Coordinates of C-alpha atoms and ligand atoms in Angstrom, one line a residue:
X1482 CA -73.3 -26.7 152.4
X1483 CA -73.6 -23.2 151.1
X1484 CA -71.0 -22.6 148.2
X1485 CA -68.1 -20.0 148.5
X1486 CA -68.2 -19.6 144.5
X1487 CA -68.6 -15.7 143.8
X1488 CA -71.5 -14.4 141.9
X1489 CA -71.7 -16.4 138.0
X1490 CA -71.3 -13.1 135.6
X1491 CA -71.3 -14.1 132.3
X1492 CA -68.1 -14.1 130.8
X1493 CA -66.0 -13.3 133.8
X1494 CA -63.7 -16.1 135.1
X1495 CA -64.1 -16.9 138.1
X1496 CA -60.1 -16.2 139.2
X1497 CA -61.1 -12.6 138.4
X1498 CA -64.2 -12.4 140.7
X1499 CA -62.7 -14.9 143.4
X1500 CA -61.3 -13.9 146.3
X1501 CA -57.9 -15.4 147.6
X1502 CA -57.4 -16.5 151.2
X1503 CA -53.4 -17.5 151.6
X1504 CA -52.8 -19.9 153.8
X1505 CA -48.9 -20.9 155.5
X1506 CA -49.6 -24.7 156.3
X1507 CA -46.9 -24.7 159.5
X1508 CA -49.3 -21.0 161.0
X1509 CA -52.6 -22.0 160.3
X1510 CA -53.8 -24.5 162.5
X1511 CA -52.5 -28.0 164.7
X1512 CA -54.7 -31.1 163.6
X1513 CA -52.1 -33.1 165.8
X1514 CA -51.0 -31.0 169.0
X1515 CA -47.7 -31.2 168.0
X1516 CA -47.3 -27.0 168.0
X1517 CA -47.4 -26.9 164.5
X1518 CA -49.5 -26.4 162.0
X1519 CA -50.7 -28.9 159.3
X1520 CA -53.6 -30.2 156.8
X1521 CA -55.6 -32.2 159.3
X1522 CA -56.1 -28.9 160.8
X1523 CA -56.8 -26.9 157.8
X1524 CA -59.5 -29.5 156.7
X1525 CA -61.0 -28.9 160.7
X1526 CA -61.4 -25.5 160.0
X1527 CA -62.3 -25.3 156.2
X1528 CA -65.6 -23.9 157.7
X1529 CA -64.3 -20.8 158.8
X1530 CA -63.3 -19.6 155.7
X1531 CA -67.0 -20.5 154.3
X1532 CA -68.2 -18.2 156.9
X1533 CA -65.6 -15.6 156.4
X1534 CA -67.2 -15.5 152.5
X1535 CA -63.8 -16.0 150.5
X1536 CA -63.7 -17.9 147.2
X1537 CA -60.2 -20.1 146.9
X1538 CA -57.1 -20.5 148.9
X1539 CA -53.8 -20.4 148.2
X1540 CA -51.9 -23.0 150.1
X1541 CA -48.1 -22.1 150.4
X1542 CA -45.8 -25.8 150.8
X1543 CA -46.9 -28.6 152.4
X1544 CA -44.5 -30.9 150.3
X1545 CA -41.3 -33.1 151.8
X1546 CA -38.5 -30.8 152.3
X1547 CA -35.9 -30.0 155.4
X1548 CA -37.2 -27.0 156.0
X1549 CA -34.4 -25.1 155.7
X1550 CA -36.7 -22.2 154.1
X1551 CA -39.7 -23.7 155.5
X1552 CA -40.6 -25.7 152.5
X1553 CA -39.7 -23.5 149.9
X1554 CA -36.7 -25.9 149.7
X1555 CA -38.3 -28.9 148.2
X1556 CA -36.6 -32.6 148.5
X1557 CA -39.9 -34.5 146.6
X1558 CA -42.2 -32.6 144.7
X1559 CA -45.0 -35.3 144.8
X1560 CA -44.6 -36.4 148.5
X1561 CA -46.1 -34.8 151.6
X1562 CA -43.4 -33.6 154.2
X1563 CA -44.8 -35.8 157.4
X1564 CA -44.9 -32.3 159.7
X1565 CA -48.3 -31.7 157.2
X1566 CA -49.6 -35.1 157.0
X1567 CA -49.7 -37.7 153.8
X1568 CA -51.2 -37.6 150.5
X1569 CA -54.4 -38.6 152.0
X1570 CA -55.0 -35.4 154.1
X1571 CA -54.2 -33.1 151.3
X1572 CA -56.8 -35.2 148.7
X1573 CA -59.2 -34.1 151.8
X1574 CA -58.2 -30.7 152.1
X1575 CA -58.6 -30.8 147.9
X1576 CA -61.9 -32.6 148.7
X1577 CA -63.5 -30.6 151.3
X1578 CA -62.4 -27.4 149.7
X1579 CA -64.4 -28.2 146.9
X1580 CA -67.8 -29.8 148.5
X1581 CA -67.8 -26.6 149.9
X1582 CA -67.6 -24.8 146.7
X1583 CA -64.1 -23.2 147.1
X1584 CA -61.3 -23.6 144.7
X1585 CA -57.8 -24.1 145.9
X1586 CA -54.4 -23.6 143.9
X1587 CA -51.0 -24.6 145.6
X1588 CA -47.7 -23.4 145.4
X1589 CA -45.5 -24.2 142.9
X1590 CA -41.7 -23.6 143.2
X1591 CA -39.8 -23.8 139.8
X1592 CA -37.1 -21.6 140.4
X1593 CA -34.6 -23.9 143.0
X1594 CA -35.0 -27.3 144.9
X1595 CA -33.3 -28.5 148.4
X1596 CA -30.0 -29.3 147.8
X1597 CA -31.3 -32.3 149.2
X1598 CA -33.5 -33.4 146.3
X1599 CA -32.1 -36.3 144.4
X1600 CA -32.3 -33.9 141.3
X1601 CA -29.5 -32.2 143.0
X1602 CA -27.8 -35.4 144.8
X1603 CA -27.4 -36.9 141.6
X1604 CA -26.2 -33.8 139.6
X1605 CA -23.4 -33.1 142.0
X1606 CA -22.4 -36.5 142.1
X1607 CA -20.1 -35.8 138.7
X1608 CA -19.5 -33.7 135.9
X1609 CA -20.9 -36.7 134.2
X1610 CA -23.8 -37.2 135.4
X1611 CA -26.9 -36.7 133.1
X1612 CA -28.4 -34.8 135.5
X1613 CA -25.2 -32.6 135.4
X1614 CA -27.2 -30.0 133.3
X1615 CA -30.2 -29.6 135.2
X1616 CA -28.8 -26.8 137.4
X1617 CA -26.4 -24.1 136.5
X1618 CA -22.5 -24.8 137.1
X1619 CA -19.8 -22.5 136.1
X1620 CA -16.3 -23.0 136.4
X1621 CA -14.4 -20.3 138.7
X1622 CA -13.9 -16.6 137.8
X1623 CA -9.7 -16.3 136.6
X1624 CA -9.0 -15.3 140.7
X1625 CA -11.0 -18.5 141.7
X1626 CA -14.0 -16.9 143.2
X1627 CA -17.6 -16.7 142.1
X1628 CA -18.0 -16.4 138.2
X1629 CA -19.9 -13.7 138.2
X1630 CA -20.9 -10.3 141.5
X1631 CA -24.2 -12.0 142.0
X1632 CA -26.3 -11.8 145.0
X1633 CA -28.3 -14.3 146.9
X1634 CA -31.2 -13.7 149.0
X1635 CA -31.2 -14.1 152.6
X1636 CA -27.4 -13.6 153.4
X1637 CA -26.5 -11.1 151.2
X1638 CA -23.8 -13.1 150.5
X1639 CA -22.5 -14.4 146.8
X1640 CA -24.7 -16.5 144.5
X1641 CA -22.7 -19.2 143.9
X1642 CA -21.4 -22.1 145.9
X1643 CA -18.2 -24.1 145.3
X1644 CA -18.5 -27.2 144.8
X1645 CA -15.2 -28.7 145.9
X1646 CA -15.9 -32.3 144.6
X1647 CA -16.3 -31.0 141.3
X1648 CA -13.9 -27.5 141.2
X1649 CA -17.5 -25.8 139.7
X1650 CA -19.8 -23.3 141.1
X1651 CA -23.5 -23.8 141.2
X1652 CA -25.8 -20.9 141.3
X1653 CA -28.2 -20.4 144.0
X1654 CA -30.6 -17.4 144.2
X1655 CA -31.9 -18.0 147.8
X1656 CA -29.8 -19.9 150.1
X1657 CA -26.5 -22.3 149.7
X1658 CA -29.0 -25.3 150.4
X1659 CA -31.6 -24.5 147.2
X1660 CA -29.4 -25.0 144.1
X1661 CA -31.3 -23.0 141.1
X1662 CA -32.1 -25.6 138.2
X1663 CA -32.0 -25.1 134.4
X1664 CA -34.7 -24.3 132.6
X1665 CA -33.2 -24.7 129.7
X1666 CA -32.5 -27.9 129.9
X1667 CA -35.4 -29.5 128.3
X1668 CA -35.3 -32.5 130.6
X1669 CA -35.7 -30.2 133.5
X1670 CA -38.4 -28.5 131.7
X1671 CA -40.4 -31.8 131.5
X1672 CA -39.7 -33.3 134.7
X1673 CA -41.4 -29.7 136.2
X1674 CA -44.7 -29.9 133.8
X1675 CA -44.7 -33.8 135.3
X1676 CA -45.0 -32.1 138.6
X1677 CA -47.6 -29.7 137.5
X1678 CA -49.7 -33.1 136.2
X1679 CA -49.4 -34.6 139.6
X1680 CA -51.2 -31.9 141.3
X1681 CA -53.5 -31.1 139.0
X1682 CA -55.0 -34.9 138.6
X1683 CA -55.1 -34.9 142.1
X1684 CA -57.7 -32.2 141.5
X1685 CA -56.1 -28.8 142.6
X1686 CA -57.3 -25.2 140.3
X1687 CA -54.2 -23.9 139.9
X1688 CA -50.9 -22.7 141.1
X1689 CA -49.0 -19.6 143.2
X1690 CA -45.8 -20.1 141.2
X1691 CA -43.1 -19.2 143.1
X1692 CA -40.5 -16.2 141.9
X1693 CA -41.7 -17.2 138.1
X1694 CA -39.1 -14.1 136.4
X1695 CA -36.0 -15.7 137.3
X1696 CA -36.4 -19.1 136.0
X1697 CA -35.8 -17.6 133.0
X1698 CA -31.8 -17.2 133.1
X1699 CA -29.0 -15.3 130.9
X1700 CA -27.4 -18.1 129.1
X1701 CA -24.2 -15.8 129.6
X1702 CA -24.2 -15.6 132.8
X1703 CA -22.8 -11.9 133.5
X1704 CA -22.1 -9.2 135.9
X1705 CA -24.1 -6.8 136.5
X1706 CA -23.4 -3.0 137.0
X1707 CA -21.8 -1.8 140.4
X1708 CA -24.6 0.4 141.5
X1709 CA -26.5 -3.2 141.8
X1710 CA -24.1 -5.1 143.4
X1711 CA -25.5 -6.2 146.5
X1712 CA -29.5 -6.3 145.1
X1713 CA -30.5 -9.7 145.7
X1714 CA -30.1 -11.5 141.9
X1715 CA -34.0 -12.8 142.1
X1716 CA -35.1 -8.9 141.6
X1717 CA -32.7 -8.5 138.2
X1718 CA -33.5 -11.8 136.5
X1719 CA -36.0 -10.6 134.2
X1720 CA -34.9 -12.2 131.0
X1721 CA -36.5 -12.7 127.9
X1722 CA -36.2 -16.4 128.0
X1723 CA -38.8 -16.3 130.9
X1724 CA -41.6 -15.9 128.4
X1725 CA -41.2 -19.2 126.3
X1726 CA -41.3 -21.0 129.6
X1727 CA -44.7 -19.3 130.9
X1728 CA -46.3 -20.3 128.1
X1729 CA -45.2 -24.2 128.2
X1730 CA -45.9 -23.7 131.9
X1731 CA -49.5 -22.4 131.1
X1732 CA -50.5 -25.2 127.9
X1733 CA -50.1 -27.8 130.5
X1734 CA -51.8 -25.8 133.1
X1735 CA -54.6 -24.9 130.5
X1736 CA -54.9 -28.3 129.7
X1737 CA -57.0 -29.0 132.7
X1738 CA -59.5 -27.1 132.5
X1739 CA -60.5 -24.4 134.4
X1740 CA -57.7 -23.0 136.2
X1741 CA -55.1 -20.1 136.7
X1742 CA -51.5 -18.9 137.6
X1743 CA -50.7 -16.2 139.5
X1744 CA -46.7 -15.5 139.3
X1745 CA -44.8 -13.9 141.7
X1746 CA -43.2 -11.5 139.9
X1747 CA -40.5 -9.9 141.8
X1748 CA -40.8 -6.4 140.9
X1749 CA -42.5 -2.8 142.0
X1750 CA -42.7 -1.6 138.6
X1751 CA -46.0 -2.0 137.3
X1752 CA -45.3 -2.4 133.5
X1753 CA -42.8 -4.7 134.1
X1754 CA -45.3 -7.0 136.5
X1755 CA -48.2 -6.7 134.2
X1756 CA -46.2 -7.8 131.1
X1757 CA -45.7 -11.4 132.6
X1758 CA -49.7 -11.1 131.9
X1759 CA -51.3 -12.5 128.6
X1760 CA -54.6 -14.1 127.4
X1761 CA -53.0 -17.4 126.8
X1762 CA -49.8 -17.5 127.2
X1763 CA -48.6 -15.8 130.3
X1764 CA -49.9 -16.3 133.6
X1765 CA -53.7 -15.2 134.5
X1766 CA -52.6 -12.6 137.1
X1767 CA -49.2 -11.6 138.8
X1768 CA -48.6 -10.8 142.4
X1769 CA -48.6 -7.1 142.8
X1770 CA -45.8 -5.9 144.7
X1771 CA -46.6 -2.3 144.5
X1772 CA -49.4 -2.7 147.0
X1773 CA -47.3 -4.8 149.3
X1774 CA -44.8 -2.3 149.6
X1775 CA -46.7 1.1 149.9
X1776 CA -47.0 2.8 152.9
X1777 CA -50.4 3.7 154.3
X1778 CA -50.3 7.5 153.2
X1779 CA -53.0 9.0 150.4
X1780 CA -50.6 10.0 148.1
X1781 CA -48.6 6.3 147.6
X1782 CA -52.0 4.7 147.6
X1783 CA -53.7 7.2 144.7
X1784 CA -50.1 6.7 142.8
X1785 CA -50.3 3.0 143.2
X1786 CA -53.7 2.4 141.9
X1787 CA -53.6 4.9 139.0
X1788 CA -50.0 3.1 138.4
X1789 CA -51.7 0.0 138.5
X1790 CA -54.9 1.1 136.3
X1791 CA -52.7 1.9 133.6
X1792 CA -50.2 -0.7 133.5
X1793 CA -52.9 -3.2 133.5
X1794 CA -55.2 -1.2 131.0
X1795 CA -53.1 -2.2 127.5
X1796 CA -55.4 -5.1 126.6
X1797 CA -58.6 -6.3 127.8
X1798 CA -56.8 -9.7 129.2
X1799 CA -54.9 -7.9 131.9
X1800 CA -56.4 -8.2 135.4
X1801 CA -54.1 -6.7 138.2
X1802 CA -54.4 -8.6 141.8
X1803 CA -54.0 -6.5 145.2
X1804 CA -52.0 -7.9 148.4
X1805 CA -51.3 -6.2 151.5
X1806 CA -50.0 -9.3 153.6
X1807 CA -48.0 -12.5 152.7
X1808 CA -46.0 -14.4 155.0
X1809 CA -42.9 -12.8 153.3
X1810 CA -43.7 -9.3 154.6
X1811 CA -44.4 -8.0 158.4
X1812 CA -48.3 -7.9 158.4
X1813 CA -49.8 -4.7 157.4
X1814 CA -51.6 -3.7 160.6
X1815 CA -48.3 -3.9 161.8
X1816 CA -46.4 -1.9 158.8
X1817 CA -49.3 0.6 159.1
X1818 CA -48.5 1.3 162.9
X1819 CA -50.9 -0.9 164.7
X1820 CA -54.2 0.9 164.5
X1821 CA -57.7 -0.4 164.4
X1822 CA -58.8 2.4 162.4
X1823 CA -55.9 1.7 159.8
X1824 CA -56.5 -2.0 159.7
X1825 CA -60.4 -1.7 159.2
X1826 CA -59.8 1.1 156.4
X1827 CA -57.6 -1.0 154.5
X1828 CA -59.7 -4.2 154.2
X1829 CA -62.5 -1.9 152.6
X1830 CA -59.6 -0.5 150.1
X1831 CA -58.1 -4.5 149.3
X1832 CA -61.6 -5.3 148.9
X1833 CA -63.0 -3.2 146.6
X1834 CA -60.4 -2.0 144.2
X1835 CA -60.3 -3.5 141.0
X1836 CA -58.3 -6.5 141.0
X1837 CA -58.1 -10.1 142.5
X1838 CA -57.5 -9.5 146.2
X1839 CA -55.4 -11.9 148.3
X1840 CA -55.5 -12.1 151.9
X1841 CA -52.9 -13.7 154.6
X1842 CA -54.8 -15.2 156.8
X1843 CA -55.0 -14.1 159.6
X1844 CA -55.8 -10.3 158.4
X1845 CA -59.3 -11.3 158.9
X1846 CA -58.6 -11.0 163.2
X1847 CA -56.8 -8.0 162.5
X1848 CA -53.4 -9.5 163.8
X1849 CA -50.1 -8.0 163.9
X1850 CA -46.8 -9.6 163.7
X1851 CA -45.4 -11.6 166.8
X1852 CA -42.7 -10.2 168.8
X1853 CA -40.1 -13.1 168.0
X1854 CA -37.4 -12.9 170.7
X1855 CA -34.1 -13.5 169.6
X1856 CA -33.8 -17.3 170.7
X1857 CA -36.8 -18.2 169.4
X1858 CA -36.3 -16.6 165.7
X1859 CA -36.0 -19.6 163.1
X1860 CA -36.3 -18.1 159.7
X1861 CA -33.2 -17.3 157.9
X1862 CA -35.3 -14.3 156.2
X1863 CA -36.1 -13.5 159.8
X1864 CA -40.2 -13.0 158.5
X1865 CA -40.7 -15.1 162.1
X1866 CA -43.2 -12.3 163.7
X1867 CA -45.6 -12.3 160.4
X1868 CA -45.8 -16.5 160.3
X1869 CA -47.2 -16.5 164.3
X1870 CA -49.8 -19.1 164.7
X1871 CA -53.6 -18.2 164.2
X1872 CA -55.3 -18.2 167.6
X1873 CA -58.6 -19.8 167.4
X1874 CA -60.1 -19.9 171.0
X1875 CA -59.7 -17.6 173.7
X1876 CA -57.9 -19.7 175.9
X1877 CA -54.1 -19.3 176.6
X1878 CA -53.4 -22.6 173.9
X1879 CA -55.4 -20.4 171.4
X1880 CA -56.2 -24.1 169.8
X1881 CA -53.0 -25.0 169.5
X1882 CA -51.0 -28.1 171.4
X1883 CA -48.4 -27.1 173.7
X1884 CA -45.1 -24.8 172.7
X1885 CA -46.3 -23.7 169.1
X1886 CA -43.6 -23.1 166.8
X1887 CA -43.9 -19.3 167.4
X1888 CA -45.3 -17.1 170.1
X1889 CA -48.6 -16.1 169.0
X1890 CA -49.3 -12.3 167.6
X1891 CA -50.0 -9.6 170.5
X1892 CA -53.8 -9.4 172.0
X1893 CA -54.7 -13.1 171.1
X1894 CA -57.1 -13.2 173.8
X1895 CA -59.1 -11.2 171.9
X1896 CA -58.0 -11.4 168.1
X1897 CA -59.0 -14.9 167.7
X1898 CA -61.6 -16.3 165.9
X1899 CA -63.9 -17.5 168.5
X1900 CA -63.7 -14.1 169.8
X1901 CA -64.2 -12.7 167.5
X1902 CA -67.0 -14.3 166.1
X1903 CA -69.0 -14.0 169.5
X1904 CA -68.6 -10.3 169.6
X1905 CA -70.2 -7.4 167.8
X1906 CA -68.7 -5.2 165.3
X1907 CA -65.3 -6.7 165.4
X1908 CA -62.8 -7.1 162.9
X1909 CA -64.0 -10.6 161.6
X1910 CA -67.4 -8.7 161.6
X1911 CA -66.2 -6.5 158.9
X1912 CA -64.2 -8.8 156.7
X1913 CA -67.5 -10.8 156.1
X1914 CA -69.5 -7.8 155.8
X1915 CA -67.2 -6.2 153.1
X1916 CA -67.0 -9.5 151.7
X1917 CA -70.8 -10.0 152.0
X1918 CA -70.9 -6.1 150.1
X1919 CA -68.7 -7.5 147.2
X1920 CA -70.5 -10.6 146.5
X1921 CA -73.5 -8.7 145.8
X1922 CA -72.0 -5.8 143.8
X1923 CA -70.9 -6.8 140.1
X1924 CA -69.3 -3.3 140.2
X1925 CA -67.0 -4.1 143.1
X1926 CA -66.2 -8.0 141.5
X1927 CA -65.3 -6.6 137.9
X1928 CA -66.3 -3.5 137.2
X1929 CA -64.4 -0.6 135.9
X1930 CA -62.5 1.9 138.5
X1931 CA -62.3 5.4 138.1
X1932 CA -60.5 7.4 140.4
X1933 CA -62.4 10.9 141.6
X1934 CA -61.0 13.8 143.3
X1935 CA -63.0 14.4 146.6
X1936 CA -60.5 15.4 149.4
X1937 CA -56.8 15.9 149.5
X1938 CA -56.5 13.4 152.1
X1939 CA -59.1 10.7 150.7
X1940 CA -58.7 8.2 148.1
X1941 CA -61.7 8.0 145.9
X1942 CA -63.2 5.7 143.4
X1943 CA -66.3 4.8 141.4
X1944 CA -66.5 0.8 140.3
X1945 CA -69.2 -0.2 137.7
X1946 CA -70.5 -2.7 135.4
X1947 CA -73.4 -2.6 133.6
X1948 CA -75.9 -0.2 135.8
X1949 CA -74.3 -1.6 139.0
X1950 CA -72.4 0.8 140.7
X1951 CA -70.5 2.0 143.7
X1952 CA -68.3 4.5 145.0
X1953 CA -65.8 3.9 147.7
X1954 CA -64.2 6.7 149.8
X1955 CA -61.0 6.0 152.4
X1956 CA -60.0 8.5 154.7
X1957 CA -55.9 8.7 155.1
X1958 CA -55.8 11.4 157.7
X1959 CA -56.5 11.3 161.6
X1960 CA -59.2 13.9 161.0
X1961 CA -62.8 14.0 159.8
X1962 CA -63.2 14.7 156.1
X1963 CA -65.8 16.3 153.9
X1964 CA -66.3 14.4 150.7
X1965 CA -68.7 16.5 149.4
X1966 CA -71.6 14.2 148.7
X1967 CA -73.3 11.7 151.0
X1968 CA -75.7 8.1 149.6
X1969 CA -77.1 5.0 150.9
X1970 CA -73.9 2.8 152.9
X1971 CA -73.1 -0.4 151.8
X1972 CA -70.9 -0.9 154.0
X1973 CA -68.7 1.1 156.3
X1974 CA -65.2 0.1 158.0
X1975 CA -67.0 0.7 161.2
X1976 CA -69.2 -2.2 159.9
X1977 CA -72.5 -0.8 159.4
X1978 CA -74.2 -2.7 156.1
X1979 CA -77.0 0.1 155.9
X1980 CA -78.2 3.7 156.6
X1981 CA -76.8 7.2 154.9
X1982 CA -73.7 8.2 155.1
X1983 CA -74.4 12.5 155.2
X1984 CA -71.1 13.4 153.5
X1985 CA -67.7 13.4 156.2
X1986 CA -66.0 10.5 156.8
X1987 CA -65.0 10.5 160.3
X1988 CA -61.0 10.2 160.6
X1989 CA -59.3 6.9 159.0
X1990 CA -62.4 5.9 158.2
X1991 CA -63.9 4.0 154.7
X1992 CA -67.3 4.0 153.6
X1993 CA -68.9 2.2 150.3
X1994 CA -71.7 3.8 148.7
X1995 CA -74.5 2.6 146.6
X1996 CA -76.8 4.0 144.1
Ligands
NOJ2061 C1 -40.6 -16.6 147.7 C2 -41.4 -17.2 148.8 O1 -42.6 -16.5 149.0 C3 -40.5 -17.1 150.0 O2 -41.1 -17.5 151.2 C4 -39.3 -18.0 149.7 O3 -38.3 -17.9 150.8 C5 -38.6 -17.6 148.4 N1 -39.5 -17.4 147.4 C6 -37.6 -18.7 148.0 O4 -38.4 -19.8 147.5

């Protein structure tokens, strides 16, 4: 079996080299021909990703939950929801993962559970109840509404949710059914590093932890300001008591070994994102934002990364990551306007900046978000069109049994990976050819970035480390440009791994040089 660890450079871990391949259990593949995905058929196609050259996956939930947010609302942190499969088939995922040299880390969600969970059950059940404390009650404002303007995600609507048993509100950040809990209740706080244990003797590197700034909370609860009435609460909590928790969260993560967390800090400002970051006690690299929200013009891109460069350039421990797709987000060949050109220039830029890149899968076809129609839309965040099933074959299933949970993403007769992997110079092509170019380039793994001025409508930048070097040019603009200085290709976002490049870079077009 040929191992999927990046390049051994000597004191570099290996979360910093790695490359991330995100995968959405229900989107990714049917083991059972029931139309929706699971872990059976993520261990049938562990392969692919072997192939494809990334280094680790992120696995979003698998765990027992009703689904109400897809399993972001979980009911049992330790059991597997039966739509995925059982313990046993995630121990093989963890399993074949690693025979094959690949790391995985799963998700971990601290911030809320189902409303299901008996956490939550037994906490509602009475003022009294020792679990009473483990979520965040507040008796009604003077009027008898919501103690405080606070937003939830999703429907916009308040924060809190009467509880009409008990005459108190209970916060909720997302929706009515995922009750926040309290960190601060040291009981809670235990109970969650239990959870961490269970998954990380049953062998997994690491965790994706779910919106990690608000588990921190106000202890006075309060309002805030008009002019952010309306903002979803999750993108204000940014307290100070988040910190403390990290670093509990991170000793018992450190504890085994060699593994990392990479938060989701809900935020575009850069200095805010990178201060979640620390050597030992903050998480090993935060979920950049910035770069899932900019648009594909030169400007926002040259901003972003210099924004990024800086923010993360305080201390030597700070490591920024770089995402363009999640299944939170439409896909970015779709946010970009559709094009090939676009789609093929921006794997090159995710792939070579400096950073841990994570991809959704799916990217690696080139896919754009489904066209949901109205009656088939399940998601109460309505991201249905970017969570569309990965076609594998050709044929009009695409690999999947009959009536997948989602139509599948426009052109799947062709963007799929048997496809794709017959034919010449497509997009899969690429993605293991710039992945191919990083593995063999310290520079483009861990080197430094420096950001050059060629062309008004090109972003530029030289990566090195130690003698290795390379510079990478991307072309914004739907016209040829001069970059005033041509070398040997590395690779191009045509997918050409050799030759000279003479100096223009043909319109929306990428090109990595070497010495
Ligand atoms: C962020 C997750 O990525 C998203 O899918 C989920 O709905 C919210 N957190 C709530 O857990």
């Amino acid at each position: 079996m040929s191992s999927g660890l990046p390049t051994d450079l000597p004191g570099v871990p290996w979360w910093k080299t790695a490359v991330f391949y995100q995968i959405y259990p229900r989107s990714f593949a049917d083991g059972n021909d029931d139309g929706v995905g699971d872990l059976a058929g993520i261990a049938e196609h562990l392969d692919h990703l072997v192939d494809l050259g990334v280094d680790a996956v992120w696995l979003s939930p698998f765990y027992e939950s009703p689904m109400r947010d897809f399993g972001y609302d979980i009911s049992d942190h330790c059991a597997v929801d039966p739509v995925f499969g059982t313990l046993d088939d995630i121990d093989a995922v963890i399993a074949g993962l690693h025979e094959r040299g690949l790391k995985l880390i799963v998700d971990f969600v601290p911030n809320h559970v189902s409303s299901d969970h008996p956490w939550f059950v037994e906490a509602r059940s009475s003022v009294e109840s020792p679990k009473r404390d483990w979520f965040i009650w507040s008796d009604p404002a003077p009027d008898g509404g919501p103690p405080t303007n606070w937003t939830a995600s999703f429907t916009e609507g308040p924060a809190w949710e009467l509880d009409e048993a008990t005459g108190q509100y209970y916060l909720h950040l997302f929706l009515v059914e995922q009750p926040d809990v309290n960190w601060a209740n040291p009981d809670l706080e235990r109970a969650q590093h239990d959870v961490l244990r269970f998954w990380l003797d049953r062998g997994v590197d690491g965790f994706r932890i779910d919106v990690i700034n608000a588990i921190g909370k106000d202890p006075e609860p309060r309002d805030v300001p008009e002019s952010t009435v309306g903002v979803p609460h999750v993108v204000l909590t940014h307290h100070d008591t988040v910190h403390p928790l990290i670093r509990g969260i991170r000793e018992t993560v450190d504890a085994a070994g060699d593994t990392m967390i990479i938060g989701e800090v809900v935020t575009g400002d850069l200095e805010l994102q990178a201060s979640y970051q620390g050597s030992d006690d903050g998480v090993h690299c935060a979920v950049n934002f910035a770069s899932v929200w900019a648009p594909w013009e030169r400007d926002a891109w040259r901003l972003l990364i210099a924004g990024t460069e800086e923010a993360y350039a305080h201390t030597g421990n700070r490591w920024p990551s770089y995402v363009l797709s999640n299944h939170d987000n439409p896909r970015h060949r779709t946010r970009y306007g559709g094009t090939e050109a676009r789609a093929r220039a921006a794997a090159v830029l995710l792939l070579t900046l400096r950073g841990t890149p994570f991809l959704y899968a799916g990217e690696e076809l080139g896919l754009e978000d489904a066209v949901v129609p109205e009656d088939r839309i399940v998601d109460p965040g309505g991201r249905d069109g970017c969570r569309a099933p990965i076609p594998w074959t050709g044929e009009s299933g695409h690999g999947w049994g009959p009536d997948p949970w989602l139509p599948f993403p426009p052109d799947a007769d062709i963007r799929n990976v048997e496809a794709q992997s017959a034919g010449e110079a497509t997009m899969l092509e690429l993605y293991r050819a710039v992945l191919a170019a990083r593995r063999a380039s310290p520079a483009l793994q861990a080197g430094t970035l420096e950001l050059l001025d060629q062309h008004p409508d090109v972003v530029s930048y030289r990566r090195a480390f130690g003698d290795d070097e390379r510079v990478v040019h991307v072309n914004f603009s739907d016209d040829a440009a001069d970059v005033g200085g041509g070398g040997a290709v590395a690779v191009t976002s045509a997918g050409a791994s050799s030759g000279t490049f003479d100096g223009t870079l043909p319109a929306g077009a990428a090109v990595v040089l070497r010495p």
